[in-house]
Amino acid sequence: MTDWTCSAQDDDLLTGFATEAAPGQEVLPPLALAPGEEAWLDVDLPPSHDGLLLRPDGTQIRVTGWAGGECVGRVWVGDRPDFSGGDANVLWIPPGWSGLTLLVRGAAGPEVPELRVLWLESSD
């Protein structure tokens, strides 16, 4: 195949997708994905005065989250690049922010990409 191009999707473009995406089908973990496959998930959040922590559990996935129209971070589960600073296994959602949207992407690696559980806890 020839005559094609490829470009990165920047944060502004992805934030637009996250805030304007039409409601999709309900997905309950476990969610199995092929490497490179993506799924958008909307997560209902309970009220919180101190913020919330979201810990995805699974294998070979990358989870990017948006709340309140802002990207709140990215978590790699399974084989992943080295990170420095902060907790690389958690997304923090500030108090009062709602409408969490996740982009889950399967990554190539030693195991089948799968989102098993989303752990949600108070950040206090």
mmCIF file of N, CA and C in Angstrom:
data_model
loop_
_atom_site.group_PDB
_atom_site.id
_atom_site.type_symbol
_atom_site.label_atom_id
_atom_site.label_comp_id
_atom_site.label_asym_id
_atom_site.label_seq_id
_atom_site.Cartn_x
_atom_site.Cartn_y
_atom_site.Cartn_z
ATOM 1 N N MET A 1 0.847 -1.161 0.000
ATOM 2 C CA MET A 1 0.000 0.000 0.000
ATOM 3 C C MET A 1 0.902 1.237 0.000
ATOM 4 N N THR A 2 0.555 2.202 -0.829
ATOM 5 C CA THR A 2 1.324 3.446 -0.908
ATOM 6 C C THR A 2 0.372 4.626 -0.910
ATOM 7 N N ASP A 3 0.950 5.816 -0.961
ATOM 8 C CA ASP A 3 0.168 7.054 -1.034
ATOM 9 C C ASP A 3 -0.722 7.286 0.189
ATOM 10 N N TRP A 4 -0.189 7.039 1.374
ATOM 11 C CA TRP A 4 -0.928 7.336 2.591
ATOM 12 C C TRP A 4 -0.018 8.090 3.549
ATOM 13 N N THR A 5 -0.611 8.785 4.480
ATOM 14 C CA THR A 5 0.152 9.534 5.469
ATOM 15 C C THR A 5 -0.350 9.185 6.869
ATOM 16 N N CYS A 6 0.452 9.528 7.835
ATOM 17 C CA CYS A 6 0.119 9.259 9.220
ATOM 18 C C CYS A 6 0.523 10.476 10.044
ATOM 19 N N SER A 7 -0.299 10.835 11.040
ATOM 20 C CA SER A 7 0.062 11.946 11.921
ATOM 21 C C SER A 7 -0.423 11.637 13.329
ATOM 22 N N ALA A 8 0.241 12.238 14.295
ATOM 23 C CA ALA A 8 -0.146 12.061 15.695
ATOM 24 C C ALA A 8 -1.392 12.884 15.984
ATOM 25 N N GLN A 9 -2.226 12.364 16.887
ATOM 26 C CA GLN A 9 -3.380 13.125 17.338
ATOM 27 C C GLN A 9 -2.949 13.896 18.576
ATOM 28 N N ASP A 10 -3.010 15.217 18.505
ATOM 29 C CA ASP A 10 -2.560 16.006 19.650
ATOM 30 C C ASP A 10 -3.617 16.029 20.747
ATOM 31 N N ASP A 11 -3.239 16.540 21.918
ATOM 32 C CA ASP A 11 -4.131 16.547 23.072
ATOM 33 C C ASP A 11 -5.412 17.334 22.814
ATOM 34 N N ASP A 12 -5.332 18.445 22.084
ATOM 35 C CA ASP A 12 -6.534 19.236 21.804
ATOM 36 C C ASP A 12 -7.533 18.441 20.973
ATOM 37 N N LEU A 13 -7.042 17.722 19.972
ATOM 38 C CA LEU A 13 -7.908 16.914 19.127
ATOM 39 C C LEU A 13 -8.555 15.797 19.939
ATOM 40 N N LEU A 14 -7.753 15.101 20.752
ATOM 41 C CA LEU A 14 -8.291 14.014 21.570
ATOM 42 C C LEU A 14 -9.284 14.538 22.608
ATOM 43 N N THR A 15 -9.009 15.705 23.199
ATOM 44 C CA THR A 15 -9.944 16.290 24.161
ATOM 45 C C THR A 15 -11.263 16.605 23.465
ATOM 46 N N GLY A 16 -11.198 17.074 22.234
ATOM 47 C CA GLY A 16 -12.416 17.306 21.452
ATOM 48 C C GLY A 16 -13.203 16.026 21.255
ATOM 49 N N PHE A 17 -12.527 14.938 20.919
ATOM 50 C CA PHE A 17 -13.202 13.654 20.772
ATOM 51 C C PHE A 17 -13.850 13.235 22.084
ATOM 52 N N ALA A 18 -13.140 13.423 23.200
ATOM 53 C CA ALA A 18 -13.634 12.990 24.509
ATOM 54 C C ALA A 18 -14.862 13.775 24.944
ATOM 55 N N THR A 19 -14.915 15.073 24.614
ATOM 56 C CA THR A 19 -16.030 15.898 25.075
ATOM 57 C C THR A 19 -17.198 15.911 24.103
ATOM 58 N N GLU A 20 -16.967 15.535 22.849
ATOM 59 C CA GLU A 20 -18.028 15.585 21.857
ATOM 60 C C GLU A 20 -18.506 14.209 21.409
ATOM 61 N N ALA A 21 -17.903 13.159 21.930
ATOM 62 C CA ALA A 21 -18.261 11.816 21.495
ATOM 63 C C ALA A 21 -19.714 11.504 21.831
ATOM 64 N N ALA A 22 -20.385 10.853 20.909
ATOM 65 C CA ALA A 22 -21.758 10.431 21.144
ATOM 66 C C ALA A 22 -21.750 9.259 22.124
ATOM 67 N N PRO A 23 -22.825 9.109 22.891
ATOM 68 C CA PRO A 23 -22.874 7.981 23.823
ATOM 69 C C PRO A 23 -22.716 6.660 23.063
ATOM 70 N N GLY A 24 -21.938 5.777 23.625
ATOM 71 C CA GLY A 24 -21.715 4.478 22.997
ATOM 72 C C GLY A 24 -22.454 3.395 23.746
ATOM 73 N N GLN A 25 -22.128 2.173 23.420
ATOM 74 C CA GLN A 25 -22.761 1.057 24.107
ATOM 75 C C GLN A 25 -22.138 0.872 25.483
ATOM 76 N N GLU A 26 -22.913 0.277 26.392
ATOM 77 C CA GLU A 26 -22.404 0.036 27.732
ATOM 78 C C GLU A 26 -21.391 -1.099 27.678
ATOM 79 N N VAL A 27 -20.249 -0.879 28.291
ATOM 80 C CA VAL A 27 -19.194 -1.892 28.323
ATOM 81 C C VAL A 27 -18.855 -2.174 29.775
ATOM 82 N N LEU A 28 -18.906 -3.417 30.156
ATOM 83 C CA LEU A 28 -18.511 -3.822 31.496
ATOM 84 C C LEU A 28 -17.241 -4.639 31.389
ATOM 85 N N PRO A 29 -16.240 -4.318 32.208
ATOM 86 C CA PRO A 29 -15.008 -5.115 32.173
ATOM 87 C C PRO A 29 -15.316 -6.566 32.520
ATOM 88 N N PRO A 30 -14.579 -7.530 32.018
ATOM 89 C CA PRO A 30 -13.351 -7.304 31.268
ATOM 90 C C PRO A 30 -13.613 -6.891 29.823
ATOM 91 N N LEU A 31 -12.726 -6.058 29.319
ATOM 92 C CA LEU A 31 -12.780 -5.564 27.947
ATOM 93 C C LEU A 31 -11.508 -5.999 27.254
ATOM 94 N N ALA A 32 -11.606 -6.946 26.333
ATOM 95 C CA ALA A 32 -10.439 -7.429 25.586
ATOM 96 C C ALA A 32 -10.298 -6.610 24.310
ATOM 97 N N LEU A 33 -9.059 -6.222 24.002
ATOM 98 C CA LEU A 33 -8.762 -5.435 22.806
ATOM 99 C C LEU A 33 -7.602 -6.078 22.056
ATOM 100 N N ALA A 34 -7.559 -5.880 20.762
ATOM 101 C CA ALA A 34 -6.387 -6.278 19.972
ATOM 102 C C ALA A 34 -5.351 -5.168 20.095
ATOM 103 N N PRO A 35 -4.072 -5.470 19.921
ATOM 104 C CA PRO A 35 -3.066 -4.396 19.922
ATOM 105 C C PRO A 35 -3.434 -3.331 18.890
ATOM 106 N N GLY A 36 -3.475 -2.070 19.315
ATOM 107 C CA GLY A 36 -3.839 -0.966 18.437
ATOM 108 C C GLY A 36 -5.318 -0.641 18.440
ATOM 109 N N GLU A 37 -6.159 -1.527 18.951
ATOM 110 C CA GLU A 37 -7.599 -1.277 19.008
ATOM 111 C C GLU A 37 -7.900 -0.310 20.154
ATOM 112 N N GLU A 38 -8.920 0.544 19.963
ATOM 113 C CA GLU A 38 -9.286 1.538 20.969
ATOM 114 C C GLU A 38 -10.756 1.418 21.324
ATOM 115 N N ALA A 39 -11.082 1.810 22.559
ATOM 116 C CA ALA A 39 -12.472 1.873 23.002
ATOM 117 C C ALA A 39 -12.640 3.116 23.880
ATOM 118 N N TRP A 40 -13.734 3.831 23.700
ATOM 119 C CA TRP A 40 -14.061 4.996 24.525
ATOM 120 C C TRP A 40 -15.050 4.537 25.580
ATOM 121 N N LEU A 41 -14.796 4.891 26.852
ATOM 122 C CA LEU A 41 -15.673 4.530 27.952
ATOM 123 C C LEU A 41 -16.055 5.780 28.739
ATOM 124 N N ASP A 42 -17.325 5.902 29.089
ATOM 125 C CA ASP A 42 -17.783 6.968 29.975
ATOM 126 C C ASP A 42 -17.989 6.363 31.353
ATOM 127 N N VAL A 43 -17.452 7.022 32.393
ATOM 128 C CA VAL A 43 -17.504 6.499 33.755
ATOM 129 C C VAL A 43 -18.264 7.490 34.629
ATOM 130 N N ASP A 44 -19.318 7.004 35.296
ATOM 131 C CA ASP A 44 -20.040 7.842 36.250
ATOM 132 C C ASP A 44 -19.218 7.936 37.523
ATOM 133 N N LEU A 45 -19.055 9.154 38.029
ATOM 134 C CA LEU A 45 -18.274 9.376 39.241
ATOM 135 C C LEU A 45 -19.187 9.781 40.393
ATOM 136 N N PRO A 46 -18.940 9.233 41.587
ATOM 137 C CA PRO A 46 -19.700 9.691 42.751
ATOM 138 C C PRO A 46 -19.202 11.066 43.180
ATOM 139 N N PRO A 47 -20.003 11.830 43.916
ATOM 140 C CA PRO A 47 -19.524 13.121 44.429
ATOM 141 C C PRO A 47 -18.313 12.913 45.341
ATOM 142 N N SER A 48 -17.379 13.863 45.317
ATOM 143 C CA SER A 48 -16.193 13.760 46.159
ATOM 144 C C SER A 48 -15.735 15.151 46.569
ATOM 145 N N HIS A 49 -15.379 15.307 47.852
ATOM 146 C CA HIS A 49 -14.872 16.587 48.341
ATOM 147 C C HIS A 49 -13.359 16.675 48.232
ATOM 148 N N ASP A 50 -12.679 15.544 48.094
ATOM 149 C CA ASP A 50 -11.214 15.524 48.073
ATOM 150 C C ASP A 50 -10.628 15.045 46.754
ATOM 151 N N GLY A 51 -11.465 14.740 45.791
ATOM 152 C CA GLY A 51 -10.984 14.182 44.531
ATOM 153 C C GLY A 51 -11.028 12.665 44.575
ATOM 154 N N LEU A 52 -10.826 12.052 43.429
ATOM 155 C CA LEU A 52 -10.895 10.600 43.303
ATOM 156 C C LEU A 52 -9.652 10.074 42.612
ATOM 157 N N LEU A 53 -9.291 8.850 42.927
ATOM 158 C CA LEU A 53 -8.211 8.150 42.240
ATOM 159 C C LEU A 53 -8.819 7.012 41.446
ATOM 160 N N LEU A 54 -8.408 6.877 40.200
ATOM 161 C CA LEU A 54 -8.850 5.782 39.351
ATOM 162 C C LEU A 54 -7.638 4.931 39.022
ATOM 163 N N ARG A 55 -7.699 3.648 39.381
ATOM 164 C CA ARG A 55 -6.609 2.710 39.123
ATOM 165 C C ARG A 55 -7.105 1.623 38.168
ATOM 166 N N PRO A 56 -6.720 1.694 36.897
ATOM 167 C CA PRO A 56 -7.089 0.625 35.970
ATOM 168 C C PRO A 56 -6.245 -0.623 36.246
ATOM 169 N N ASP A 57 -6.857 -1.775 36.130
ATOM 170 C CA ASP A 57 -6.158 -3.042 36.299
ATOM 171 C C ASP A 57 -6.385 -3.870 35.037
ATOM 172 N N GLY A 58 -5.326 -4.449 34.508
ATOM 173 C CA GLY A 58 -5.434 -5.261 33.313
ATOM 174 C C GLY A 58 -4.058 -5.602 32.790
ATOM 175 N N THR A 59 -3.982 -5.848 31.502
ATOM 176 C CA THR A 59 -2.719 -6.181 30.845
ATOM 177 C C THR A 59 -2.628 -5.456 29.515
ATOM 178 N N GLN A 60 -1.445 -4.948 29.217
ATOM 179 C CA GLN A 60 -1.114 -4.374 27.903
ATOM 180 C C GLN A 60 -2.127 -3.356 27.407
ATOM 181 N N ILE A 61 -2.484 -2.383 28.266
ATOM 182 C CA ILE A 61 -3.392 -1.319 27.841
ATOM 183 C C ILE A 61 -2.824 0.037 28.241
ATOM 184 N N ARG A 62 -3.248 1.048 27.516
ATOM 185 C CA ARG A 62 -2.956 2.439 27.849
ATOM 186 C C ARG A 62 -4.300 3.115 28.038
ATOM 187 N N VAL A 63 -4.487 3.775 29.183
ATOM 188 C CA VAL A 63 -5.749 4.431 29.509
ATOM 189 C C VAL A 63 -5.486 5.927 29.659
ATOM 190 N N THR A 64 -6.180 6.747 28.859
ATOM 191 C CA THR A 64 -6.091 8.197 28.956
ATOM 192 C C THR A 64 -7.445 8.694 29.424
ATOM 193 N N GLY A 65 -7.455 9.612 30.412
ATOM 194 C CA GLY A 65 -8.717 10.077 30.977
ATOM 195 C C GLY A 65 -8.920 11.572 30.826
ATOM 196 N N TRP A 66 -10.187 11.962 30.651
ATOM 197 C CA TRP A 66 -10.597 13.363 30.582
ATOM 198 C C TRP A 66 -11.747 13.577 31.546
ATOM 199 N N ALA A 67 -11.730 14.677 32.257
ATOM 200 C CA ALA A 67 -12.838 15.092 33.120
ATOM 201 C C ALA A 67 -12.886 16.609 33.099
ATOM 202 N N GLY A 68 -14.069 17.157 33.160
ATOM 203 C CA GLY A 68 -14.203 18.613 33.150
ATOM 204 C C GLY A 68 -13.569 19.267 31.944
ATOM 205 N N GLY A 69 -13.527 18.568 30.816
ATOM 206 C CA GLY A 69 -12.940 19.124 29.596
ATOM 207 C C GLY A 69 -11.424 19.177 29.583
ATOM 208 N N GLU A 70 -10.769 18.528 30.560
ATOM 209 C CA GLU A 70 -9.307 18.531 30.653
ATOM 210 C C GLU A 70 -8.776 17.105 30.677
ATOM 211 N N CYS A 71 -7.619 16.902 30.093
ATOM 212 C CA CYS A 71 -6.951 15.604 30.184
ATOM 213 C C CYS A 71 -6.383 15.474 31.594
ATOM 214 N N VAL A 72 -6.789 14.420 32.330
ATOM 215 C CA VAL A 72 -6.319 14.225 33.704
ATOM 216 C C VAL A 72 -5.133 13.266 33.781
ATOM 217 N N GLY A 73 -4.744 12.676 32.658
ATOM 218 C CA GLY A 73 -3.547 11.852 32.664
ATOM 219 C C GLY A 73 -3.662 10.596 31.829
ATOM 220 N N ARG A 74 -2.562 9.828 31.869
ATOM 221 C CA ARG A 74 -2.465 8.588 31.097
ATOM 222 C C ARG A 74 -1.785 7.539 31.961
ATOM 223 N N VAL A 75 -2.307 6.325 31.923
ATOM 224 C CA VAL A 75 -1.766 5.200 32.683
ATOM 225 C C VAL A 75 -1.492 4.060 31.711
ATOM 226 N N TRP A 76 -0.317 3.449 31.828
ATOM 227 C CA TRP A 76 0.020 2.258 31.055
ATOM 228 C C TRP A 76 -0.043 1.061 32.002
ATOM 229 N N VAL A 77 -0.724 0.021 31.611
ATOM 230 C CA VAL A 77 -0.814 -1.196 32.414
ATOM 231 C C VAL A 77 -0.154 -2.318 31.626
ATOM 232 N N GLY A 78 0.777 -3.013 32.239
ATOM 233 C CA GLY A 78 1.523 -4.067 31.556
ATOM 234 C C GLY A 78 2.891 -3.553 31.161
ATOM 235 N N ASP A 79 3.470 -4.126 30.111
ATOM 236 C CA ASP A 79 4.760 -3.665 29.590
ATOM 237 C C ASP A 79 4.629 -2.201 29.214
ATOM 238 N N ARG A 80 5.464 -1.325 29.776
ATOM 239 C CA ARG A 80 5.300 0.101 29.511
ATOM 240 C C ARG A 80 6.642 0.818 29.564
ATOM 241 N N PRO A 81 6.658 2.046 29.028
ATOM 242 C CA PRO A 81 7.873 2.852 29.129
ATOM 243 C C PRO A 81 8.124 3.253 30.580
ATOM 244 N N ASP A 82 9.354 3.630 30.900
ATOM 245 C CA ASP A 82 9.695 4.123 32.235
ATOM 246 C C ASP A 82 9.108 5.512 32.431
ATOM 247 N N PHE A 83 8.565 5.756 33.621
ATOM 248 C CA PHE A 83 8.029 7.057 33.985
ATOM 249 C C PHE A 83 8.771 7.569 35.199
ATOM 250 N N SER A 84 8.772 8.876 35.399
ATOM 251 C CA SER A 84 9.349 9.432 36.618
ATOM 252 C C SER A 84 8.375 10.447 37.189
ATOM 253 N N GLY A 85 8.353 10.552 38.512
ATOM 254 C CA GLY A 85 7.487 11.509 39.188
ATOM 255 C C GLY A 85 6.065 11.029 39.315
ATOM 256 N N GLY A 86 5.495 11.181 40.501
ATOM 257 C CA GLY A 86 4.098 10.828 40.730
ATOM 258 C C GLY A 86 3.859 9.332 40.688
ATOM 259 N N ASP A 87 2.601 8.953 40.770
ATOM 260 C CA ASP A 87 2.187 7.550 40.719
ATOM 261 C C ASP A 87 1.740 7.255 39.299
ATOM 262 N N ALA A 88 2.519 6.474 38.582
ATOM 263 C CA ALA A 88 2.238 6.189 37.167
ATOM 264 C C ALA A 88 1.090 5.212 36.984
ATOM 265 N N ASN A 89 0.500 4.716 38.086
ATOM 266 C CA ASN A 89 -0.564 3.709 37.997
ATOM 267 C C ASN A 89 -1.948 4.270 38.290
ATOM 268 N N VAL A 90 -2.070 5.594 38.406
ATOM 269 C CA VAL A 90 -3.336 6.163 38.850
ATOM 270 C C VAL A 90 -3.649 7.467 38.116
ATOM 271 N N LEU A 91 -4.946 7.716 37.904
ATOM 272 C CA LEU A 91 -5.430 9.007 37.414
ATOM 273 C C LEU A 91 -6.102 9.709 38.582
ATOM 274 N N TRP A 92 -5.788 10.990 38.814
ATOM 275 C CA TRP A 92 -6.434 11.763 39.866
ATOM 276 C C TRP A 92 -7.465 12.669 39.235
ATOM 277 N N ILE A 93 -8.697 12.589 39.747
ATOM 278 C CA ILE A 93 -9.771 13.442 39.264
ATOM 279 C C ILE A 93 -10.053 14.478 40.354
ATOM 280 N N PRO A 94 -9.866 15.771 40.078
ATOM 281 C CA PRO A 94 -10.060 16.811 41.099
ATOM 282 C C PRO A 94 -11.479 16.819 41.649
ATOM 283 N N PRO A 95 -11.664 17.346 42.866
ATOM 284 C CA PRO A 95 -13.002 17.421 43.461
ATOM 285 C C PRO A 95 -13.956 18.225 42.591
ATOM 286 N N GLY A 96 -15.189 17.729 42.499
ATOM 287 C CA GLY A 96 -16.224 18.445 41.758
ATOM 288 C C GLY A 96 -16.205 18.229 40.259
ATOM 289 N N TRP A 97 -15.185 17.534 39.731
ATOM 290 C CA TRP A 97 -15.150 17.265 38.297
ATOM 291 C C TRP A 97 -15.979 16.023 38.023
ATOM 292 N N SER A 98 -16.714 16.052 36.930
ATOM 293 C CA SER A 98 -17.555 14.905 36.587
ATOM 294 C C SER A 98 -17.374 14.570 35.119
ATOM 295 N N GLY A 99 -18.093 13.564 34.692
ATOM 296 C CA GLY A 99 -18.069 13.217 33.283
ATOM 297 C C GLY A 99 -16.752 12.621 32.829
ATOM 298 N N LEU A 100 -16.217 11.673 33.581
ATOM 299 C CA LEU A 100 -14.945 11.054 33.207
ATOM 300 C C LEU A 100 -15.107 10.224 31.938
ATOM 301 N N THR A 101 -14.261 10.486 30.961
ATOM 302 C CA THR A 101 -14.221 9.722 29.710
ATOM 303 C C THR A 101 -12.845 9.115 29.583
ATOM 304 N N LEU A 102 -12.792 7.822 29.251
ATOM 305 C CA LEU A 102 -11.526 7.110 29.111
ATOM 306 C C LEU A 102 -11.351 6.626 27.685
ATOM 307 N N LEU A 103 -10.138 6.758 27.172
ATOM 308 C CA LEU A 103 -9.752 6.147 25.908
ATOM 309 C C LEU A 103 -8.822 4.997 26.273
ATOM 310 N N VAL A 104 -9.280 3.770 26.041
ATOM 311 C CA VAL A 104 -8.495 2.578 26.357
ATOM 312 C C VAL A 104 -7.941 2.036 25.052
ATOM 313 N N ARG A 105 -6.616 1.834 24.997
ATOM 314 C CA ARG A 105 -5.961 1.361 23.776
ATOM 315 C C ARG A 105 -5.162 0.111 24.096
ATOM 316 N N GLY A 106 -5.355 -0.933 23.304
ATOM 317 C CA GLY A 106 -4.566 -2.148 23.443
ATOM 318 C C GLY A 106 -3.154 -1.911 22.946
ATOM 319 N N ALA A 107 -2.179 -2.471 23.660
ATOM 320 C CA ALA A 107 -0.767 -2.312 23.294
ATOM 321 C C ALA A 107 -0.150 -3.685 23.038
ATOM 322 N N ALA A 108 0.758 -3.751 22.087
ATOM 323 C CA ALA A 108 1.456 -5.002 21.795
ATOM 324 C C ALA A 108 2.367 -5.343 22.961
ATOM 325 N N GLY A 109 2.477 -6.607 23.261
ATOM 326 C CA GLY A 109 3.336 -7.035 24.359
ATOM 327 C C GLY A 109 3.191 -8.518 24.615
ATOM 328 N N PRO A 110 3.693 -8.964 25.757
ATOM 329 C CA PRO A 110 3.712 -10.394 26.032
ATOM 330 C C PRO A 110 2.338 -10.993 26.374
ATOM 331 N N GLU A 111 1.328 -10.151 26.684
ATOM 332 C CA GLU A 111 0.010 -10.664 27.038
ATOM 333 C C GLU A 111 -1.053 -10.033 26.149
ATOM 334 N N VAL A 112 -2.254 -10.603 26.178
ATOM 335 C CA VAL A 112 -3.381 -10.073 25.420
ATOM 336 C C VAL A 112 -3.870 -8.797 26.105
ATOM 337 N N PRO A 113 -4.060 -7.691 25.354
ATOM 338 C CA PRO A 113 -4.556 -6.456 25.964
ATOM 339 C C PRO A 113 -5.962 -6.654 26.534
ATOM 340 N N GLU A 114 -6.133 -6.264 27.808
ATOM 341 C CA GLU A 114 -7.433 -6.420 28.449
ATOM 342 C C GLU A 114 -7.546 -5.459 29.627
ATOM 343 N N LEU A 115 -8.671 -4.756 29.706
ATOM 344 C CA LEU A 115 -9.014 -3.961 30.883
ATOM 345 C C LEU A 115 -9.886 -4.842 31.751
ATOM 346 N N ARG A 116 -9.402 -5.162 32.951
ATOM 347 C CA ARG A 116 -10.150 -6.064 33.832
ATOM 348 C C ARG A 116 -11.062 -5.319 34.795
ATOM 349 N N VAL A 117 -10.511 -4.299 35.463
ATOM 350 C CA VAL A 117 -11.246 -3.603 36.518
ATOM 351 C C VAL A 117 -10.822 -2.146 36.544
ATOM 352 N N LEU A 118 -11.760 -1.261 36.906
ATOM 353 C CA LEU A 118 -11.450 0.130 37.200
ATOM 354 C C LEU A 118 -11.718 0.326 38.693
ATOM 355 N N TRP A 119 -10.644 0.553 39.468
ATOM 356 C CA TRP A 119 -10.771 0.789 40.903
ATOM 357 C C TRP A 119 -10.916 2.283 41.123
ATOM 358 N N LEU A 120 -11.950 2.681 41.835
ATOM 359 C CA LEU A 120 -12.206 4.083 42.125
ATOM 360 C C LEU A 120 -12.195 4.257 43.640
ATOM 361 N N GLU A 121 -11.382 5.216 44.124
ATOM 362 C CA GLU A 121 -11.262 5.426 45.569
ATOM 363 C C GLU A 121 -11.115 6.908 45.857
ATOM 364 N N SER A 122 -11.425 7.293 47.088
ATOM 365 C CA SER A 122 -11.248 8.663 47.522
ATOM 366 C C SER A 122 -9.760 8.958 47.620
ATOM 367 N N SER A 123 -9.347 10.184 47.304
ATOM 368 C CA SER A 123 -7.935 10.513 47.325
ATOM 369 C C SER A 123 -7.455 10.998 48.686
ATOM 370 N N ASP A 124 -8.341 11.068 49.684
ATOM 371 C CA ASP A 124 -7.904 11.551 51.006
ATOM 372 C C ASP A 124 -7.192 10.488 51.822
#
